[in-house]
PDB file of C-alpha atoms in Angstrom:
ATOM      1  CA  UNK A   1       1.463 -16.562 -14.737  1.00 62.00           C
ATOM      2  CA  UNK A   2      -1.640 -16.542 -12.571  1.00 75.00           C
ATOM      3  CA  UNK A   3      -2.969 -13.036 -11.681  1.00 76.00           C
ATOM      4  CA  UNK A   4      -1.924 -13.343  -8.032  1.00 81.00           C
ATOM      5  CA  UNK A   5       1.590 -14.372  -9.000  1.00 83.00           C
ATOM      6  CA  UNK A   6       1.823 -11.511 -11.517  1.00 81.00           C
ATOM      7  CA  UNK A   7       0.871  -9.022  -8.793  1.00 84.00           C
ATOM      8  CA  UNK A   8       3.485 -10.464  -6.431  1.00 86.00           C
ATOM      9  CA  UNK A   9       6.207 -10.276  -9.084  1.00 86.00           C
ATOM     10  CA  UNK A  10       5.300  -6.690 -10.008  1.00 84.00           C
ATOM     11  CA  UNK A  11       5.594  -5.748  -6.334  1.00 87.00           C
ATOM     12  CA  UNK A  12       9.014  -7.380  -6.177  1.00 87.00           C
ATOM     13  CA  UNK A  13      10.337  -5.126  -8.946  1.00 86.00           C
ATOM     14  CA  UNK A  14      10.357  -2.385  -6.301  1.00 85.00           C
ATOM     15  CA  UNK A  15      13.306  -4.127  -4.644  1.00 87.00           C
ATOM     16  CA  UNK A  16      15.403  -3.282  -7.711  1.00 87.00           C
ATOM     17  CA  UNK A  17      15.236   0.484  -7.176  1.00 84.00           C
ATOM     18  CA  UNK A  18      17.800   0.807  -4.332  1.00 86.00           C
ATOM     19  CA  UNK A  19      20.014  -1.822  -5.951  1.00 89.00           C
ATOM     20  CA  UNK A  20      20.134   0.013  -9.272  1.00 87.00           C
ATOM     21  CA  UNK A  21      20.788   3.370  -7.590  1.00 82.00           C
ATOM     22  CA  UNK A  22      23.604   1.787  -5.556  1.00 85.00           C
ATOM     23  CA  UNK A  23      25.361   0.875  -8.819  1.00 85.00           C
ATOM     24  CA  UNK A  24      25.271   4.516  -9.934  1.00 80.00           C
ATOM     25  CA  UNK A  25      26.626   6.385  -6.884  1.00 74.00           C
ATOM     26  CA  UNK A  26      26.936   9.623  -8.860  1.00 73.00           C
ATOM     27  CA  UNK A  27      23.213   9.772  -9.600  1.00 70.00           C
ATOM     28  CA  UNK A  28      20.969  11.666  -7.230  1.00 69.00           C
ATOM     29  CA  UNK A  29      17.668   9.746  -6.798  1.00 65.00           C
ATOM     30  CA  UNK A  30      15.843  13.051  -7.302  1.00 69.00           C
ATOM     31  CA  UNK A  31      17.663  13.815 -10.555  1.00 63.00           C
ATOM     32  CA  UNK A  32      14.661  13.072 -12.754  1.00 52.00           C
ATOM     33  CA  UNK A  33      12.580  15.631 -10.863  1.00 56.00           C
ATOM     34  CA  UNK A  34      15.269  18.309 -10.762  1.00 59.00           C
ATOM     35  CA  UNK A  35      17.055  17.664 -14.047  1.00 57.00           C
ATOM     36  CA  UNK A  36      16.202  18.558 -17.594  1.00 59.00           C
ATOM     37  CA  UNK A  37      12.904  17.063 -18.721  1.00 62.00           C
ATOM     38  CA  UNK A  38      11.780  16.952 -22.325  1.00 64.00           C
ATOM     39  CA  UNK A  39       8.044  17.200 -22.832  1.00 70.00           C
ATOM     40  CA  UNK A  40       6.596  16.233 -26.183  1.00 72.00           C
ATOM     41  CA  UNK A  41       3.306  15.239 -27.751  1.00 79.00           C
ATOM     42  CA  UNK A  42       4.794  12.205 -29.504  1.00 80.00           C
ATOM     43  CA  UNK A  43       7.673   9.795 -28.951  1.00 79.00           C
ATOM     44  CA  UNK A  44       9.245  10.876 -32.245  1.00 80.00           C
ATOM     45  CA  UNK A  45       9.691  14.387 -30.846  1.00 81.00           C
ATOM     46  CA  UNK A  46      11.637  12.924 -27.910  1.00 82.00           C
ATOM     47  CA  UNK A  47      13.766  10.831 -30.262  1.00 86.00           C
ATOM     48  CA  UNK A  48      14.906  13.976 -32.099  1.00 85.00           C
ATOM     49  CA  UNK A  49      16.765  15.087 -28.949  1.00 82.00           C
ATOM     50  CA  UNK A  50      18.853  11.893 -28.716  1.00 86.00           C
ATOM     51  CA  UNK A  51      21.888  10.731 -30.681  1.00 90.00           C
ATOM     52  CA  UNK A  52      21.632   7.067 -29.707  1.00 92.00           C
ATOM     53  CA  UNK A  53      18.391   5.265 -28.938  1.00 94.00           C
ATOM     54  CA  UNK A  54      18.161   1.873 -27.221  1.00 95.00           C
ATOM     55  CA  UNK A  55      15.076  -0.276 -27.747  1.00 96.00           C
ATOM     56  CA  UNK A  56      14.133  -3.221 -25.594  1.00 94.00           C
ATOM     57  CA  UNK A  57      12.890  -6.191 -27.601  1.00 92.00           C
ATOM     58  CA  UNK A  58      10.128  -8.063 -25.787  1.00 87.00           C
ATOM     59  CA  UNK A  59       7.126  -5.813 -25.261  1.00 87.00           C
ATOM     60  CA  UNK A  60       8.669  -2.957 -27.265  1.00 92.00           C
ATOM     61  CA  UNK A  61       9.702  -4.284 -30.686  1.00 95.00           C
ATOM     62  CA  UNK A  62       7.756  -7.524 -30.465  1.00 91.00           C
ATOM     63  CA  UNK A  63       5.137  -9.401 -28.473  1.00 86.00           C
ATOM     64  CA  UNK A  64       6.071 -13.049 -28.739  1.00 82.00           C
ATOM     65  CA  UNK A  65       6.567 -13.893 -32.439  1.00 87.00           C
ATOM     66  CA  UNK A  66       4.888 -10.738 -33.734  1.00 89.00           C
ATOM     67  CA  UNK A  67       6.212  -7.201 -34.329  1.00 94.00           C
ATOM     68  CA  UNK A  68       4.431  -4.330 -32.616  1.00 93.00           C
ATOM     69  CA  UNK A  69       2.436  -2.334 -35.124  1.00 93.00           C
ATOM     70  CA  UNK A  70       4.304   0.681 -36.495  1.00 93.00           C
ATOM     71  CA  UNK A  71       7.627  -0.011 -34.788  1.00 95.00           C
ATOM     72  CA  UNK A  72       9.485  -1.113 -37.938  1.00 96.00           C
ATOM     73  CA  UNK A  73       8.487   2.169 -39.577  1.00 94.00           C
ATOM     74  CA  UNK A  74       9.675   4.067 -36.481  1.00 93.00           C
ATOM     75  CA  UNK A  75      13.110   2.404 -36.665  1.00 95.00           C
ATOM     76  CA  UNK A  76      13.384   3.250 -40.366  1.00 94.00           C
ATOM     77  CA  UNK A  77      12.442   6.879 -39.672  1.00 93.00           C
ATOM     78  CA  UNK A  78      15.091   7.166 -36.965  1.00 94.00           C
ATOM     79  CA  UNK A  79      17.742   5.841 -39.313  1.00 95.00           C
ATOM     80  CA  UNK A  80      16.816   8.430 -41.932  1.00 95.00           C
ATOM     81  CA  UNK A  81      17.321  11.073 -39.233  1.00 94.00           C
ATOM     82  CA  UNK A  82      20.855   9.794 -38.717  1.00 95.00           C
ATOM     83  CA  UNK A  83      20.174   8.290 -35.301  1.00 95.00           C
ATOM     84  CA  UNK A  84      22.153   5.328 -33.983  1.00 96.00           C
ATOM     85  CA  UNK A  85      19.613   2.645 -33.061  1.00 96.00           C
ATOM     86  CA  UNK A  86      20.418  -0.385 -30.918  1.00 97.00           C
ATOM     87  CA  UNK A  87      18.507  -3.305 -29.407  1.00 97.00           C
ATOM     88  CA  UNK A  88      19.281  -3.743 -25.706  1.00 96.00           C
ATOM     89  CA  UNK A  89      17.727  -6.995 -24.533  1.00 95.00           C
ATOM     90  CA  UNK A  90      17.661  -9.297 -21.523  1.00 94.00           C
ATOM     91  CA  UNK A  91      17.190 -12.266 -23.843  1.00 91.00           C
ATOM     92  CA  UNK A  92      19.873 -14.671 -22.604  1.00 89.00           C
ATOM     93  CA  UNK A  93      18.537 -17.659 -24.547  1.00 86.00           C
ATOM     94  CA  UNK A  94      19.988 -16.556 -27.874  1.00 89.00           C
ATOM     95  CA  UNK A  95      23.151 -15.035 -29.308  1.00 90.00           C
ATOM     96  CA  UNK A  96      23.007 -11.550 -30.944  1.00 93.00           C
ATOM     97  CA  UNK A  97      23.020 -13.014 -34.455  1.00 94.00           C
ATOM     98  CA  UNK A  98      20.033 -15.205 -33.579  1.00 93.00           C
ATOM     99  CA  UNK A  99      18.157 -12.249 -32.093  1.00 95.00           C
ATOM    100  CA  UNK A 100      18.905 -10.111 -35.161  1.00 97.00           C
ATOM    101  CA  UNK A 101      17.763 -12.933 -37.451  1.00 97.00           C
ATOM    102  CA  UNK A 102      14.459 -13.212 -35.581  1.00 96.00           C
ATOM    103  CA  UNK A 103      13.884  -9.456 -35.687  1.00 97.00           C
ATOM    104  CA  UNK A 104      14.582  -9.410 -39.425  1.00 97.00           C
ATOM    105  CA  UNK A 105      12.058 -12.229 -39.897  1.00 97.00           C
ATOM    106  CA  UNK A 106       9.294 -10.029 -38.463  1.00 96.00           C
ATOM    107  CA  UNK A 107      10.141  -6.904 -40.440  1.00 96.00           C
ATOM    108  CA  UNK A 108      13.091  -5.123 -38.776  1.00 97.00           C
ATOM    109  CA  UNK A 109      16.526  -4.490 -40.309  1.00 94.00           C
ATOM    110  CA  UNK A 110      18.886  -4.883 -37.344  1.00 96.00           C
ATOM    111  CA  UNK A 111      22.334  -6.372 -37.848  1.00 96.00           C
ATOM    112  CA  UNK A 112      23.960  -8.595 -35.177  1.00 96.00           C
ATOM    113  CA  UNK A 113      26.339  -5.703 -34.378  1.00 96.00           C
ATOM    114  CA  UNK A 114      23.336  -3.577 -33.406  1.00 97.00           C
ATOM    115  CA  UNK A 115      22.072  -6.100 -30.843  1.00 96.00           C
ATOM    116  CA  UNK A 116      23.396  -5.925 -27.275  1.00 95.00           C
ATOM    117  CA  UNK A 117      22.330  -8.974 -25.279  1.00 93.00           C
ATOM    118  CA  UNK A 118      22.663  -9.511 -21.563  1.00 93.00           C
ATOM    119  CA  UNK A 119      24.969 -12.442 -22.297  1.00 91.00           C
ATOM    120  CA  UNK A 120      27.517  -9.911 -23.521  1.00 92.00           C
ATOM    121  CA  UNK A 121      27.386  -8.321 -20.060  1.00 94.00           C
ATOM    122  CA  UNK A 122      29.001 -11.525 -18.803  1.00 94.00           C
ATOM    123  CA  UNK A 123      32.060 -10.802 -20.966  1.00 92.00           C
ATOM    124  CA  UNK A 124      32.271  -7.325 -19.443  1.00 92.00           C
ATOM    125  CA  UNK A 125      31.903  -8.540 -15.843  1.00 95.00           C
ATOM    126  CA  UNK A 126      34.526 -11.262 -16.317  1.00 96.00           C
ATOM    127  CA  UNK A 127      36.958  -8.742 -17.822  1.00 95.00           C
ATOM    128  CA  UNK A 128      36.449  -6.100 -15.113  1.00 94.00           C
ATOM    129  CA  UNK A 129      36.814  -8.655 -12.301  1.00 95.00           C
ATOM    130  CA  UNK A 130      39.749 -10.500 -13.956  1.00 95.00           C
ATOM    131  CA  UNK A 131      37.972 -13.862 -13.823  1.00 96.00           C
ATOM    132  CA  UNK A 132      39.112 -15.222 -17.179  1.00 95.00           C
ATOM    133  CA  UNK A 133      39.578 -18.981 -16.907  1.00 95.00           C
ATOM    134  CA  UNK A 134      36.964 -19.347 -14.177  1.00 95.00           C
ATOM    135  CA  UNK A 135      34.844 -22.496 -14.223  1.00 94.00           C
ATOM    136  CA  UNK A 136      31.129 -21.762 -14.699  1.00 94.00           C
ATOM    137  CA  UNK A 137      27.913 -23.704 -14.164  1.00 93.00           C
ATOM    138  CA  UNK A 138      25.475 -22.197 -16.681  1.00 92.00           C
ATOM    139  CA  UNK A 139      21.707 -22.431 -16.198  1.00 92.00           C
ATOM    140  CA  UNK A 140      19.920 -22.314 -19.550  1.00 87.00           C
ATOM    141  CA  UNK A 141      19.793 -23.857 -23.029  1.00 81.00           C
ATOM    142  CA  UNK A 142      22.924 -24.900 -24.884  1.00 78.00           C
ATOM    143  CA  UNK A 143      23.053 -22.182 -27.572  1.00 71.00           C
ATOM    144  CA  UNK A 144      24.294 -19.410 -25.220  1.00 75.00           C
ATOM    145  CA  UNK A 145      27.120 -21.592 -23.866  1.00 84.00           C
ATOM    146  CA  UNK A 146      29.107 -19.543 -26.391  1.00 87.00           C
ATOM    147  CA  UNK A 147      28.762 -16.565 -24.015  1.00 88.00           C
ATOM    148  CA  UNK A 148      30.802 -18.510 -21.464  1.00 90.00           C
ATOM    149  CA  UNK A 149      33.463 -19.488 -23.984  1.00 89.00           C
ATOM    150  CA  UNK A 150      33.695 -15.960 -25.383  1.00 89.00           C
ATOM    151  CA  UNK A 151      34.272 -14.717 -21.833  1.00 91.00           C
ATOM    152  CA  UNK A 152      37.317 -17.040 -21.782  1.00 93.00           C
ATOM    153  CA  UNK A 153      35.766 -19.172 -19.066  1.00 93.00           C
ATOM    154  CA  UNK A 154      35.319 -22.927 -18.713  1.00 92.00           C
ATOM    155  CA  UNK A 155      31.897 -24.579 -18.790  1.00 90.00           C
ATOM    156  CA  UNK A 156      31.630 -27.359 -16.192  1.00 88.00           C
ATOM    157  CA  UNK A 157      27.944 -28.308 -16.438  1.00 78.00           C
ATOM    158  CA  UNK A 158      27.384 -32.020 -15.864  1.00 61.00           C
ATOM    159  CA  UNK A 159      26.087 -33.940 -18.867  1.00 50.00           C
ATOM    160  CA  UNK A 160      23.022 -34.967 -16.877  1.00 48.00           C
ATOM    161  CA  UNK A 161      21.585 -34.208 -13.461  1.00 47.00           C
ATOM    162  CA  UNK A 162      22.539 -37.620 -12.170  1.00 52.00           C
ATOM    163  CA  UNK A 163      26.245 -37.164 -12.853  1.00 53.00           C
ATOM    164  CA  UNK A 164      28.793 -35.400 -10.702  1.00 60.00           C
ATOM    165  CA  UNK A 165      31.258 -32.686 -11.620  1.00 66.00           C
ATOM    166  CA  UNK A 166      33.672 -30.424  -9.737  1.00 74.00           C
ATOM    167  CA  UNK A 167      32.070 -27.440  -8.052  1.00 85.00           C
ATOM    168  CA  UNK A 168      32.293 -24.393 -10.316  1.00 93.00           C
ATOM    169  CA  UNK A 169      33.829 -21.077  -9.344  1.00 95.00           C
ATOM    170  CA  UNK A 170      30.777 -19.146 -10.617  1.00 96.00           C
ATOM    171  CA  UNK A 171      27.104 -19.879 -11.306  1.00 95.00           C
ATOM    172  CA  UNK A 172      25.496 -18.021 -14.216  1.00 95.00           C
ATOM    173  CA  UNK A 173      21.700 -17.849 -14.464  1.00 95.00           C
ATOM    174  CA  UNK A 174      20.774 -17.414 -18.118  1.00 92.00           C
ATOM    175  CA  UNK A 175      17.296 -18.830 -18.658  1.00 90.00           C
ATOM    176  CA  UNK A 176      14.734 -20.934 -16.833  1.00 88.00           C
ATOM    177  CA  UNK A 177      13.995 -22.870 -20.046  1.00 83.00           C
ATOM    178  CA  UNK A 178      15.778 -25.918 -18.570  1.00 78.00           C
ATOM    179  CA  UNK A 179      15.204 -25.126 -14.912  1.00 87.00           C
ATOM    180  CA  UNK A 180      13.433 -28.091 -13.321  1.00 89.00           C
ATOM    181  CA  UNK A 181      13.278 -28.894  -9.621  1.00 91.00           C
ATOM    182  CA  UNK A 182      16.455 -31.000  -9.654  1.00 90.00           C
ATOM    183  CA  UNK A 183      18.456 -28.184 -11.275  1.00 90.00           C
ATOM    184  CA  UNK A 184      16.970 -25.615  -8.870  1.00 93.00           C
ATOM    185  CA  UNK A 185      17.990 -27.749  -5.893  1.00 93.00           C
ATOM    186  CA  UNK A 186      21.488 -28.205  -7.338  1.00 91.00           C
ATOM    187  CA  UNK A 187      21.972 -24.455  -7.861  1.00 94.00           C
ATOM    188  CA  UNK A 188      20.595 -23.561  -4.419  1.00 95.00           C
ATOM    189  CA  UNK A 189      22.970 -26.044  -2.788  1.00 94.00           C
ATOM    190  CA  UNK A 190      25.973 -24.658  -4.687  1.00 94.00           C
ATOM    191  CA  UNK A 191      25.013 -21.067  -3.808  1.00 96.00           C
ATOM    192  CA  UNK A 192      24.646 -21.998  -0.133  1.00 95.00           C
ATOM    193  CA  UNK A 193      28.224 -23.293  -0.221  1.00 94.00           C
ATOM    194  CA  UNK A 194      29.387 -19.779  -1.116  1.00 95.00           C
ATOM    195  CA  UNK A 195      29.745 -19.961  -4.905  1.00 96.00           C
ATOM    196  CA  UNK A 196      28.938 -16.494  -6.383  1.00 97.00           C
ATOM    197  CA  UNK A 197      25.856 -16.273  -8.612  1.00 97.00           C
ATOM    198  CA  UNK A 198      25.481 -13.969 -11.646  1.00 97.00           C
ATOM    199  CA  UNK A 199      22.093 -13.419 -13.318  1.00 97.00           C
ATOM    200  CA  UNK A 200      22.137 -12.370 -16.965  1.00 95.00           C
ATOM    201  CA  UNK A 201      18.395 -11.601 -17.140  1.00 94.00           C
ATOM    202  CA  UNK A 202      17.029  -9.746 -14.096  1.00 95.00           C
ATOM    203  CA  UNK A 203      13.501  -9.690 -15.563  1.00 93.00           C
ATOM    204  CA  UNK A 204      10.882 -11.425 -13.449  1.00 92.00           C
ATOM    205  CA  UNK A 205       8.337 -11.752 -16.261  1.00 87.00           C
ATOM    206  CA  UNK A 206       8.250 -11.523 -20.058  1.00 81.00           C
ATOM    207  CA  UNK A 207       5.281 -10.902 -22.379  1.00 76.00           C
ATOM    208  CA  UNK A 208       4.273 -13.709 -24.736  1.00 74.00           C
ATOM    209  CA  UNK A 209       1.371 -11.773 -26.217  1.00 71.00           C
ATOM    210  CA  UNK A 210      -1.031  -8.964 -25.419  1.00 72.00           C
ATOM    211  CA  UNK A 211      -2.608 -10.842 -22.500  1.00 74.00           C
ATOM    212  CA  UNK A 212      -0.052 -13.516 -21.587  1.00 79.00           C
ATOM    213  CA  UNK A 213       3.019 -13.319 -19.351  1.00 81.00           C
ATOM    214  CA  UNK A 214       5.571 -15.944 -18.459  1.00 83.00           C
ATOM    215  CA  UNK A 215       7.893 -16.067 -15.449  1.00 87.00           C
ATOM    216  CA  UNK A 216      11.605 -15.864 -16.289  1.00 91.00           C
ATOM    217  CA  UNK A 217      14.960 -16.423 -14.599  1.00 94.00           C
ATOM    218  CA  UNK A 218      15.087 -13.164 -12.601  1.00 95.00           C
ATOM    219  CA  UNK A 219      12.252 -14.491 -10.451  1.00 94.00           C
ATOM    220  CA  UNK A 220      14.373 -17.529  -9.577  1.00 95.00           C
ATOM    221  CA  UNK A 221      17.332 -15.234  -8.820  1.00 96.00           C
ATOM    222  CA  UNK A 222      15.269 -13.473  -6.132  1.00 95.00           C
ATOM    223  CA  UNK A 223      14.003 -16.836  -4.873  1.00 93.00           C
ATOM    224  CA  UNK A 224      17.617 -17.996  -4.657  1.00 95.00           C
ATOM    225  CA  UNK A 225      18.498 -14.966  -2.536  1.00 95.00           C
ATOM    226  CA  UNK A 226      15.659 -15.801  -0.147  1.00 92.00           C
ATOM    227  CA  UNK A 227      16.727 -19.455   0.148  1.00 92.00           C
ATOM    228  CA  UNK A 228      20.436 -18.786   0.643  1.00 95.00           C
ATOM    229  CA  UNK A 229      20.693 -15.311   2.174  1.00 94.00           C
ATOM    230  CA  UNK A 230      23.282 -14.474  -0.499  1.00 94.00           C
ATOM    231  CA  UNK A 231      23.072 -11.661  -3.014  1.00 95.00           C
ATOM    232  CA  UNK A 232      22.883 -12.416  -6.738  1.00 97.00           C
ATOM    233  CA  UNK A 233      24.807 -10.072  -9.044  1.00 97.00           C
ATOM    234  CA  UNK A 234      22.450  -8.798 -11.747  1.00 96.00           C
ATOM    235  CA  UNK A 235      24.109  -8.083 -15.116  1.00 96.00           C
ATOM    236  CA  UNK A 236      21.260  -7.213 -17.520  1.00 95.00           C
ATOM    237  CA  UNK A 237      19.179  -4.070 -17.798  1.00 92.00           C
ATOM    238  CA  UNK A 238      18.389  -1.986 -15.741  1.00 91.00           C
ATOM    239  CA  UNK A 239      21.635  -2.803 -13.942  1.00 93.00           C
ATOM    240  CA  UNK A 240      24.940  -1.193 -14.800  1.00 90.00           C
ATOM    241  CA  UNK A 241      27.117  -3.872 -16.420  1.00 92.00           C
ATOM    242  CA  UNK A 242      25.163  -4.220 -19.673  1.00 93.00           C
ATOM    243  CA  UNK A 243      25.430  -0.469 -20.271  1.00 89.00           C
TER     244      UNK A 243
END
């Protein structure tokens, strides 16, 4: 991302605040100021007060292909304290077993059962809204197509952008890894026709290293809202469904 684009995307994160609060009607926006606050000199002191601790992956456990210094030791320490530790990630490009395998390759000891990916939020949304059997156009690489099948839905992506297929009942934005102009135009046209859009990864940017950021699918989700005037349902963190 160019610096100007990074600044614009950071500013757009502010639009998430009222949307997140709207999904938690029982939470007072001032609760963090008026509620219990734990002050500590180190993060480990804060961890002692919790029973379950969720860690994001990108930018927290790893930067690109490298583990953050000291984090593997922190996870091990928490386990010795009897804490339940989970990875909660907006990575929609991989299945939990793939994410766990990558984390193990850089020094962590997470099992697939300890990884909660935003693709699993799709299963939850489909179940809550009784949409099993719905036809889905999935935007992203092939590996996470399993998320659609596990949600008991039907994948109707065309084999290539030049072919035709029936309009889906839902559009799911997973990753911009395969999102060229032709696919963007196709998705925008389908959304304009009234087909609901779900976004697994609401993130606008992701860190590739200490000084490098890349734009991800959440940025397109907001762009899609601007183009169509229709709201995209966000499923990953910090929104409610993944929790």
